[in-house]
Amino acid sequence: MAMRIVTWNVNGLKRLLTVRQKSLRALLDELNADIVCFQETKLQPSQLDEAIVNVGGYEGFFSFSRTKKGYSGVATYCRSNALPLAAEEGFSGHLTKSPSHINEVHRHNIAAEGEVETMFSEQKLEALDVEGRCLITHHGSFVLLNVYLPAIYASVATYRHQFKAELCALVKSRCESLVAKGHPLIVVGDINTAHRMMDHCDPRGSMREYHVTDFNDTPQRRWLTSFLQEGGGHFIDVFRYFHPSELRAYTVWTSEEKRQRNYGTRVDYILATKEFFERGDIINCEIHPRIVGSDHCPVSISMKNIAISQSEYLPCLAGKHILSKRRSPQTSVRNYLLKQIHSERTKPAAFISLSNGPISPIQNDCVCTQQAQGDVIMEDSQETVMVSTGTYNYHKDIQPIESTHARSESVATPSVSGRLTSDRPKKRFRSTDNVDNNNSMDVIVID
């Protein structure tokens, strides 16, 4: 299929929508891409609402700053025809550790499996990922990294220089690991480094700032060169591949007046591994200075013959899961099940949301299992909650055994989104785990 990917540092997503006086859906339609990667969204989980999450025809994936509000953050929006198989937050793979998420990234072979720990301690890796600067999505025929690296100037405190140097080393290590696993990669985003003199409106001023006589002789530029094929790395700068000598091709300006004069720098990139060029998959790359609303402008690539493999389940990092969790679905389910345990002593049952398709407990929003002893365990995409003590024997295989309806007294059963449903058709399933008949569980599906 043909595919278009856009990257844009929006300098605050909600601010941009206010400035443009557009809905997010209208903005995404204007960008006309299958995948849109935003940087510097400045969002927090508490700011996710229906307007940001439930965008018709698109699914959003988010990473947030854990250090301060209104800072950093990235988001990747995918059309329904380009949904990822898996999604990972951060560069290191250490941020999300729920069973559902771990299963997802391992199944699709994008998990960090020890390679980054050889460079940094676990504590350091978590510290490098707290600013919400990366999302990794696996789209079957390629893996996409949405990246926002910090801006570092000569006058900035030394520890920030060290932070970016370590972050750049981590980016390179993770990408090399993914390449070694056979994944074609595309890295998009705000790298916050003008690579060559032609990418900077005032290269001599930059040299004076860093006290160097060679424009390329700064830590950030040396790292970017090493990341690209010209420096022994795996990546090709897609814009320069198609426009090797174009001057004044900038993506950010420090003021509106300078934007009018086109006095800026090129710090927003789309980088891709060689497979795309060997097959001729990428056919163009463009900078879009006429699209306004941020101090940066979008950059896009157009592709052809891209095979997309989609999962029947929405990956754990999807905004819909975050929004669902914020509504605390566990509370209503907990109250209902505990009431059943203490009042009726009903036989063991599991309640599984079907909001994301066919049954597979590790993939669904909320799985609640009542064991024979009356214990209750609830698991969602983020964590496992023990309501009372007991051991959770995970369902490896659940198959339908009959269809039925809700009981005649129409006991209200809570759905995963918190709404109550009653007197609605239910399907019954039975676990086919290796347990004896006395311990088998009936499963009621709540749609």
Short mmCIF file of C-alpha atoms in Angstrom, two decimals:
data_model
loop_
_atom_site.label_atom_id
_atom_site.label_comp_id
_atom_site.label_asym_id
_atom_site.label_seq_id
_atom_site.Cartn_x
_atom_site.Cartn_y
_atom_site.Cartn_z
CA MET A 1 0.00 0.00 0.00
CA ALA A 2 0.99 3.64 -0.42
CA MET A 3 1.80 5.34 2.85
CA ARG A 4 2.55 8.85 4.07
CA ILE A 5 4.28 9.64 7.38
CA VAL A 6 4.44 13.13 8.88
CA THR A 7 6.53 14.37 11.81
CA TRP A 8 5.92 17.71 13.54
CA ASN A 9 7.09 19.39 16.73
CA VAL A 10 3.84 21.12 17.68
CA ASN A 11 5.11 23.06 20.73
CA GLY A 12 2.03 22.04 22.73
CA LEU A 13 -0.71 20.02 21.05
CA LYS A 14 -3.66 21.67 22.77
CA ARG A 15 -2.12 25.11 22.21
CA LEU A 16 -1.76 24.32 18.50
CA LEU A 17 -5.40 23.29 18.21
CA THR A 18 -6.43 26.55 19.87
CA VAL A 19 -4.22 28.63 17.58
CA ARG A 20 -5.43 26.83 14.48
CA GLN A 21 -9.02 26.81 15.74
CA LYS A 22 -9.36 23.25 14.58
CA SER A 23 -10.30 19.93 16.04
CA LEU A 24 -7.59 17.29 16.17
CA ARG A 25 -9.46 15.29 13.53
CA ALA A 26 -9.48 18.30 11.21
CA LEU A 27 -5.76 18.83 11.79
CA LEU A 28 -4.95 15.19 11.06
CA ASP A 29 -7.07 15.31 7.93
CA GLU A 30 -5.19 18.41 6.80
CA LEU A 31 -1.85 16.65 7.27
CA ASN A 32 -3.30 13.77 5.22
CA ALA A 33 -0.96 11.08 6.50
CA ASP A 34 -1.39 7.48 7.56
CA ILE A 35 0.92 8.03 10.54
CA VAL A 36 1.44 11.40 12.24
CA CYS A 37 4.19 11.78 14.85
CA PHE A 38 3.98 14.78 17.15
CA GLN A 39 6.77 15.96 19.43
CA GLU A 40 6.64 18.36 22.38
CA THR A 41 2.96 17.67 22.97
CA LYS A 42 3.27 18.95 26.58
CA LEU A 43 0.43 16.63 27.60
CA GLN A 44 -0.12 14.79 30.86
CA PRO A 45 -2.29 11.67 31.27
CA SER A 46 -4.87 13.77 33.14
CA GLN A 47 -5.23 15.98 30.04
CA LEU A 48 -6.29 13.15 27.76
CA ASP A 49 -9.94 13.62 26.89
CA GLU A 50 -12.35 12.48 24.23
CA ALA A 51 -11.18 15.19 21.81
CA ILE A 52 -7.57 13.98 22.02
CA VAL A 53 -8.15 10.23 22.28
CA ASN A 54 -11.31 9.35 20.37
CA VAL A 55 -10.41 10.81 16.99
CA GLY A 56 -12.51 9.09 14.38
CA GLY A 57 -10.41 6.98 12.04
CA TYR A 58 -7.21 7.32 14.11
CA GLU A 59 -5.70 5.75 17.21
CA GLY A 60 -3.28 7.73 19.36
CA PHE A 61 -0.30 6.46 21.36
CA PHE A 62 1.34 8.64 24.00
CA SER A 63 4.44 9.12 26.11
CA PHE A 64 4.42 11.73 28.86
CA SER A 65 7.02 13.58 30.87
CA ARG A 66 7.24 12.19 34.39
CA THR A 67 9.39 15.07 35.65
CA LYS A 68 7.24 18.16 35.20
CA LYS A 69 3.96 19.25 33.65
CA GLY A 70 3.67 21.09 30.36
CA TYR A 71 6.98 19.70 29.15
CA SER A 72 8.19 17.40 26.40
CA GLY A 73 6.01 14.40 25.44
CA VAL A 74 5.42 12.64 22.12
CA ALA A 75 2.36 11.16 20.44
CA THR A 76 1.89 8.94 17.39
CA TYR A 77 -1.48 8.88 15.61
CA CYS A 78 -2.17 6.01 13.21
CA ARG A 79 -5.02 5.66 10.78
CA SER A 80 -7.12 2.57 11.19
CA ASN A 81 -5.40 1.05 8.13
CA ALA A 82 -1.93 1.49 9.70
CA LEU A 83 -2.38 0.44 13.32
CA PRO A 84 0.75 -1.03 14.90
CA LEU A 85 1.18 -4.59 16.10
CA ALA A 86 2.92 -3.37 19.25
CA ALA A 87 3.90 -0.12 20.94
CA GLU A 88 6.71 0.69 23.35
CA GLU A 89 7.25 3.83 25.43
CA GLY A 90 10.77 5.15 25.91
CA PHE A 91 14.16 4.27 24.47
CA SER A 92 15.13 1.63 27.01
CA GLY A 93 12.07 -0.61 27.31
CA HIS A 94 12.04 -0.10 31.10
CA LEU A 95 8.99 2.15 31.49
CA THR A 96 6.08 -0.24 31.07
CA LYS A 97 6.35 -3.57 32.84
CA SER A 98 2.80 -4.92 32.93
CA PRO A 99 2.42 -8.56 31.85
CA SER A 100 0.25 -7.50 28.91
CA HIS A 101 2.81 -5.06 27.60
CA ILE A 102 5.78 -7.38 28.07
CA ASN A 103 3.96 -10.14 26.19
CA GLU A 104 3.11 -7.74 23.37
CA VAL A 105 6.62 -6.41 22.71
CA HIS A 106 8.25 -9.84 23.04
CA ARG A 107 5.74 -11.46 20.71
CA HIS A 108 6.61 -8.94 18.00
CA ASN A 109 10.36 -8.99 18.72
CA ILE A 110 10.88 -5.34 19.60
CA ALA A 111 11.55 -5.78 23.31
CA ALA A 112 14.83 -4.53 24.78
CA GLU A 113 16.40 -7.76 25.98
CA GLY A 114 19.47 -6.76 27.94
CA GLU A 115 21.45 -4.97 25.26
CA VAL A 116 21.00 -1.48 26.72
CA GLU A 117 21.87 -2.65 30.25
CA THR A 118 25.43 -3.21 29.11
CA MET A 119 25.81 0.56 28.78
CA PHE A 120 23.75 1.89 31.70
CA SER A 121 22.35 0.68 34.99
CA GLU A 122 18.61 0.12 35.33
CA GLN A 123 18.37 3.25 37.47
CA LYS A 124 20.14 5.30 34.79
CA LEU A 125 17.93 3.88 32.04
CA GLU A 126 14.79 4.88 33.92
CA ALA A 127 16.24 8.36 34.52
CA LEU A 128 16.93 8.78 30.80
CA ASP A 129 13.35 7.86 29.92
CA VAL A 130 11.42 10.02 32.39
CA GLU A 131 10.96 13.00 30.06
CA GLY A 132 8.62 11.26 27.59
CA ARG A 133 10.84 11.52 24.53
CA CYS A 134 10.23 8.35 22.54
CA LEU A 135 7.54 6.03 21.20
CA ILE A 136 8.35 2.87 19.26
CA THR A 137 5.64 1.30 17.10
CA HIS A 138 5.93 -1.93 15.11
CA HIS A 139 4.01 -1.88 11.81
CA GLY A 140 4.91 -5.31 10.49
CA SER A 141 7.25 -4.43 7.63
CA PHE A 142 9.05 -1.73 9.61
CA VAL A 143 9.52 -0.29 13.09
CA LEU A 144 8.97 3.44 13.65
CA LEU A 145 10.65 5.54 16.35
CA ASN A 146 9.04 8.89 17.19
CA VAL A 147 11.85 10.80 18.91
CA TYR A 148 12.24 14.17 20.62
CA LEU A 149 15.79 14.89 21.72
CA PRO A 150 16.45 17.89 24.00
CA ALA A 151 17.79 21.21 22.72
CA ILE A 152 21.28 21.82 24.06
CA TYR A 153 23.17 25.08 23.73
CA ALA A 154 26.70 25.93 24.78
CA SER A 155 25.37 27.99 27.69
CA VAL A 156 23.17 25.20 29.05
CA ALA A 157 24.19 23.53 32.32
CA THR A 158 26.78 20.78 31.97
CA TYR A 159 24.47 18.06 33.29
CA ARG A 160 22.08 18.64 30.36
CA HIS A 161 24.94 18.18 27.92
CA GLN A 162 25.69 14.89 29.65
CA PHE A 163 22.00 13.95 29.61
CA LYS A 164 21.72 14.43 25.85
CA ALA A 165 25.00 12.60 25.21
CA GLU A 166 23.76 9.60 27.19
CA LEU A 167 20.35 9.77 25.51
CA CYS A 168 21.97 9.81 22.06
CA ALA A 169 24.08 6.78 23.00
CA LEU A 170 20.92 4.99 24.17
CA VAL A 171 19.07 5.83 20.92
CA LYS A 172 21.92 4.42 18.87
CA SER A 173 22.16 1.27 20.99
CA ARG A 174 18.40 0.56 20.78
CA CYS A 175 18.35 1.14 17.02
CA GLU A 176 21.34 -1.12 16.49
CA SER A 177 19.56 -3.81 18.51
CA LEU A 178 16.42 -3.53 16.37
CA VAL A 179 18.47 -3.61 13.16
CA ALA A 180 20.27 -6.72 14.42
CA LYS A 181 16.87 -8.38 14.87
CA GLY A 182 16.16 -7.76 11.19
CA HIS A 183 13.76 -4.81 11.47
CA PRO A 184 13.84 -2.05 8.84
CA LEU A 185 13.71 1.20 10.84
CA ILE A 186 12.37 4.71 10.36
CA VAL A 187 13.35 7.34 12.93
CA VAL A 188 11.39 10.60 12.83
CA GLY A 189 11.31 13.64 15.02
CA ASP A 190 13.02 16.68 16.43
CA ILE A 191 16.69 15.75 16.86
CA ASN A 192 17.52 19.34 17.85
CA THR A 193 20.77 19.31 15.88
CA ALA A 194 21.54 21.03 12.58
CA HIS A 195 23.76 18.46 10.92
CA ARG A 196 25.62 20.37 8.21
CA MET A 197 26.44 24.01 7.54
CA MET A 198 23.75 24.14 4.86
CA ASP A 199 21.21 23.19 7.57
CA HIS A 200 21.97 26.32 9.62
CA CYS A 201 21.20 29.96 8.85
CA ASP A 202 24.28 31.15 10.80
CA PRO A 203 26.87 28.37 10.86
CA ARG A 204 29.73 30.68 11.83
CA GLY A 205 27.72 31.98 14.76
CA SER A 206 27.16 28.40 15.88
CA MET A 207 30.91 27.73 15.65
CA ARG A 208 31.61 30.76 17.83
CA GLU A 209 29.02 29.63 20.35
CA TYR A 210 30.69 26.23 20.74
CA HIS A 211 34.23 27.61 20.41
CA VAL A 212 35.12 25.33 17.49
CA THR A 213 36.74 26.04 14.15
CA ASP A 214 35.00 23.13 12.41
CA PHE A 215 31.19 23.31 12.27
CA ASN A 216 30.94 19.51 12.41
CA ASP A 217 33.15 19.24 15.50
CA THR A 218 30.51 19.33 18.25
CA PRO A 219 29.35 16.28 20.26
CA GLN A 220 25.83 16.41 18.84
CA ARG A 221 26.93 16.66 15.22
CA ARG A 222 29.55 13.97 15.64
CA TRP A 223 26.89 11.67 17.08
CA LEU A 224 24.44 12.38 14.24
CA THR A 225 27.16 11.70 11.67
CA SER A 226 27.96 8.38 13.38
CA PHE A 227 24.24 7.52 13.27
CA LEU A 228 24.14 7.97 9.48
CA GLN A 229 25.67 5.75 6.83
CA GLU A 230 28.24 8.40 5.97
CA GLY A 231 29.69 7.93 9.46
CA GLY A 232 29.39 4.16 9.61
CA GLY A 233 25.81 4.02 10.95
CA HIS A 234 22.66 2.40 9.59
CA PHE A 235 20.57 5.42 8.60
CA ILE A 236 20.09 7.71 5.61
CA ASP A 237 18.84 11.29 5.97
CA VAL A 238 15.83 10.98 3.69
CA PHE A 239 15.47 14.69 2.92
CA ARG A 240 19.12 14.99 1.89
CA TYR A 241 18.81 11.79 -0.14
CA PHE A 242 16.23 13.49 -2.36
CA HIS A 243 17.48 17.08 -1.99
CA PRO A 244 21.26 16.82 -1.49
CA SER A 245 22.12 20.43 -2.30
CA GLU A 246 18.97 22.36 -1.39
CA LEU A 247 19.79 25.45 0.67
CA ARG A 248 17.62 27.29 3.21
CA ALA A 249 15.57 24.14 3.82
CA TYR A 250 14.75 24.88 7.44
CA THR A 251 12.21 23.38 9.84
CA VAL A 252 12.34 25.74 12.85
CA TRP A 253 12.58 29.48 13.38
CA THR A 254 13.06 31.39 16.64
CA SER A 255 10.51 34.11 15.81
CA GLU A 256 7.75 34.85 13.34
CA GLU A 257 9.83 37.63 11.82
CA LYS A 258 12.70 35.17 11.20
CA ARG A 259 10.26 32.69 9.76
CA GLN A 260 9.10 35.29 7.28
CA ARG A 261 12.75 35.82 6.26
CA ASN A 262 13.40 32.05 6.41
CA TYR A 263 16.25 32.50 8.87
CA GLY A 264 16.21 29.19 10.73
CA THR A 265 17.70 25.71 11.08
CA ARG A 266 16.86 22.15 10.01
CA VAL A 267 16.58 20.06 13.14
CA ASP A 268 13.56 17.86 12.29
CA TYR A 269 14.46 14.68 10.44
CA ILE A 270 13.19 11.51 8.88
CA LEU A 271 15.92 8.86 8.88
CA ALA A 272 15.55 5.40 7.37
CA THR A 273 17.64 2.26 6.98
CA LYS A 274 18.96 1.19 3.59
CA GLU A 275 16.26 -1.43 2.84
CA PHE A 276 13.76 1.27 1.91
CA PHE A 277 16.11 2.73 -0.71
CA GLU A 278 17.24 -0.61 -2.10
CA ARG A 279 13.60 -1.51 -2.77
CA GLY A 280 12.62 2.01 -3.84
CA ASP A 281 9.93 2.16 -1.15
CA ILE A 282 10.46 5.83 -0.25
CA ILE A 283 9.64 8.05 -3.18
CA ASN A 284 9.86 11.57 -1.72
CA CYS A 285 10.54 13.71 1.35
CA GLU A 286 9.24 17.24 1.80
CA ILE A 287 9.43 20.10 4.29
CA HIS A 288 6.18 22.08 4.73
CA PRO A 289 6.99 25.63 5.92
CA ARG A 290 3.55 26.91 4.92
CA ILE A 291 1.84 24.78 7.55
CA VAL A 292 1.86 27.08 10.57
CA GLY A 293 0.85 26.99 14.23
CA SER A 294 4.18 26.04 15.77
CA ASP A 295 7.74 27.39 15.65
CA HIS A 296 8.51 24.17 13.74
CA CYS A 297 6.94 22.98 10.52
CA PRO A 298 6.07 19.42 9.46
CA VAL A 299 8.28 17.07 7.45
CA SER A 300 6.78 14.20 5.43
CA ILE A 301 7.76 11.15 3.42
CA SER A 302 5.73 9.36 0.78
CA MET A 303 6.14 5.60 0.39
CA LYS A 304 4.88 2.79 -1.83
CA ASN A 305 4.61 -0.99 -1.70
CA ILE A 306 4.46 -1.00 2.11
CA ALA A 307 3.06 -4.19 3.60
CA ILE A 308 1.14 -3.51 6.80
CA SER A 309 0.40 -6.25 9.33
CA GLN A 310 -2.24 -5.31 11.85
CA SER A 311 -3.13 -6.91 15.15
CA GLU A 312 -6.71 -7.66 16.07
CA TYR A 313 -5.94 -6.05 19.42
CA LEU A 314 -5.14 -2.43 20.17
CA PRO A 315 -1.64 -2.17 21.74
CA CYS A 316 -1.38 -1.40 25.42
CA LEU A 317 -0.11 2.18 25.01
CA ALA A 318 -3.16 3.34 23.06
CA GLY A 319 -4.76 6.45 24.47
CA LYS A 320 -8.09 4.65 24.78
CA HIS A 321 -6.54 2.29 27.32
CA ILE A 322 -5.08 5.22 29.29
CA LEU A 323 -8.39 7.04 29.27
CA SER A 324 -10.21 3.86 30.31
CA LYS A 325 -7.83 3.33 33.21
CA ARG A 326 -8.22 6.93 34.36
CA ARG A 327 -11.95 6.32 34.66
CA SER A 328 -11.08 3.59 37.20
CA PRO A 329 -13.06 0.69 35.74
CA GLN A 330 -11.62 -1.53 38.47
CA THR A 331 -13.77 0.13 41.12
CA SER A 332 -17.13 -0.84 39.65
CA VAL A 333 -15.96 -4.35 38.76
CA ARG A 334 -14.45 -4.86 42.20
CA ASN A 335 -17.63 -3.79 43.96
CA TYR A 336 -19.75 -6.03 41.82
CA LEU A 337 -17.60 -9.12 42.24
CA LEU A 338 -17.12 -8.64 45.96
CA LYS A 339 -20.86 -8.32 46.35
CA GLN A 340 -21.30 -11.59 44.47
CA ILE A 341 -18.66 -13.32 46.61
CA HIS A 342 -20.11 -12.25 49.94
CA SER A 343 -23.80 -12.47 49.15
CA GLU A 344 -24.28 -15.34 46.73
CA ARG A 345 -21.03 -17.34 46.85
CA THR A 346 -21.41 -17.89 43.15
CA LYS A 347 -19.26 -20.40 41.34
CA PRO A 348 -15.94 -19.19 39.93
CA ALA A 349 -16.26 -16.83 36.96
CA ALA A 350 -14.08 -14.47 34.99
CA PHE A 351 -15.40 -11.25 33.46
CA ILE A 352 -13.61 -10.24 30.28
CA SER A 353 -14.16 -7.10 28.21
CA LEU A 354 -14.57 -7.65 24.49
CA SER A 355 -13.97 -3.99 23.63
CA ASN A 356 -10.87 -4.91 21.64
CA GLY A 357 -12.09 -7.98 19.85
CA PRO A 358 -11.79 -11.73 20.41
CA ILE A 359 -11.03 -13.10 23.83
CA SER A 360 -7.42 -13.10 24.91
CA PRO A 361 -7.06 -11.99 28.53
CA ILE A 362 -3.54 -10.67 28.12
CA GLN A 363 -4.74 -8.26 25.44
CA ASN A 364 -7.96 -6.91 26.93
CA ASP A 365 -8.58 -3.81 28.98
CA CYS A 366 -9.57 -5.54 32.18
CA VAL A 367 -9.59 -9.18 33.22
CA CYS A 368 -11.24 -10.07 36.51
CA THR A 369 -10.97 -13.60 37.82
CA GLN A 370 -12.91 -14.93 40.80
CA GLN A 371 -11.28 -18.10 42.06
CA ALA A 372 -12.88 -21.00 43.88
CA GLN A 373 -11.90 -19.60 47.25
CA GLY A 374 -13.58 -16.28 46.50
CA ASP A 375 -10.40 -14.40 45.69
CA VAL A 376 -10.54 -11.65 43.08
CA ILE A 377 -7.75 -10.46 40.83
CA MET A 378 -8.02 -7.69 38.27
CA GLU A 379 -5.52 -6.98 35.54
CA ASP A 380 -5.50 -4.22 32.95
CA SER A 381 -2.88 -3.03 30.47
CA GLN A 382 -0.97 -1.16 33.16
CA GLU A 383 -1.01 -3.19 36.35
CA THR A 384 -2.40 -6.12 38.31
CA VAL A 385 -4.54 -5.37 41.36
CA MET A 386 -5.09 -7.90 44.12
CA VAL A 387 -8.44 -7.29 45.80
CA SER A 388 -7.96 -10.17 48.19
CA THR A 389 -5.23 -12.73 48.61
CA GLY A 390 -4.87 -15.69 46.32
CA THR A 391 -2.98 -17.07 43.38
CA TYR A 392 -3.83 -16.15 39.80
CA ASN A 393 -3.63 -19.10 37.41
CA TYR A 394 -3.46 -17.39 34.02
CA HIS A 395 -5.90 -18.57 31.32
CA LYS A 396 -3.81 -19.86 28.43
CA ASP A 397 -6.71 -20.91 26.27
CA ILE A 398 -10.39 -20.00 26.56
CA GLN A 399 -12.96 -21.48 24.21
CA PRO A 400 -16.74 -21.03 23.89
CA ILE A 401 -18.94 -23.82 25.26
CA GLU A 402 -22.41 -22.33 24.96
CA SER A 403 -24.46 -19.18 24.53
CA THR A 404 -26.87 -17.87 27.10
CA HIS A 405 -28.56 -14.72 28.35
CA ALA A 406 -28.32 -12.77 31.54
CA ARG A 407 -30.19 -14.21 34.47
CA SER A 408 -33.88 -13.47 34.64
CA GLU A 409 -33.46 -11.12 37.60
CA SER A 410 -31.25 -8.98 35.30
CA VAL A 411 -28.42 -8.39 37.73
CA ALA A 412 -26.48 -5.39 36.43
CA THR A 413 -22.95 -6.25 35.39
CA PRO A 414 -20.31 -3.54 34.93
CA SER A 415 -18.49 -3.18 31.64
CA VAL A 416 -14.85 -2.24 31.48
CA SER A 417 -15.66 1.39 30.70
CA GLY A 418 -17.65 1.72 33.92
CA ARG A 419 -21.11 1.62 32.39
CA LEU A 420 -23.64 -0.84 33.77
CA THR A 421 -25.29 -3.30 31.44
CA SER A 422 -28.20 -5.55 32.30
CA ASP A 423 -30.37 -8.14 30.58
CA ARG A 424 -28.00 -8.28 27.63
CA PRO A 425 -26.87 -11.42 25.80
CA LYS A 426 -23.80 -13.01 27.34
CA LYS A 427 -21.56 -15.76 26.01
CA ARG A 428 -20.18 -18.39 28.32
CA PHE A 429 -16.70 -19.79 27.94
CA ARG A 430 -14.75 -22.39 29.85
CA SER A 431 -11.04 -22.37 30.55
CA THR A 432 -9.16 -25.24 28.93
CA ASP A 433 -6.10 -24.84 31.14
CA ASN A 434 -4.56 -27.97 32.57
CA VAL A 435 -6.79 -28.10 35.61
CA ASP A 436 -9.19 -30.77 36.78
CA ASN A 437 -12.91 -30.45 36.17
CA ASN A 438 -13.64 -29.33 39.70
CA ASN A 439 -11.44 -26.28 39.26
CA SER A 440 -12.53 -25.25 35.77
CA MET A 441 -13.98 -21.78 35.45
CA ASP A 442 -16.95 -20.43 33.57
CA VAL A 443 -16.29 -17.12 31.88
CA ILE A 444 -18.88 -14.44 31.26
CA VAL A 445 -18.09 -11.95 28.52
CA ILE A 446 -19.17 -8.37 29.13
CA ASP A 447 -19.38 -6.44 25.89
#
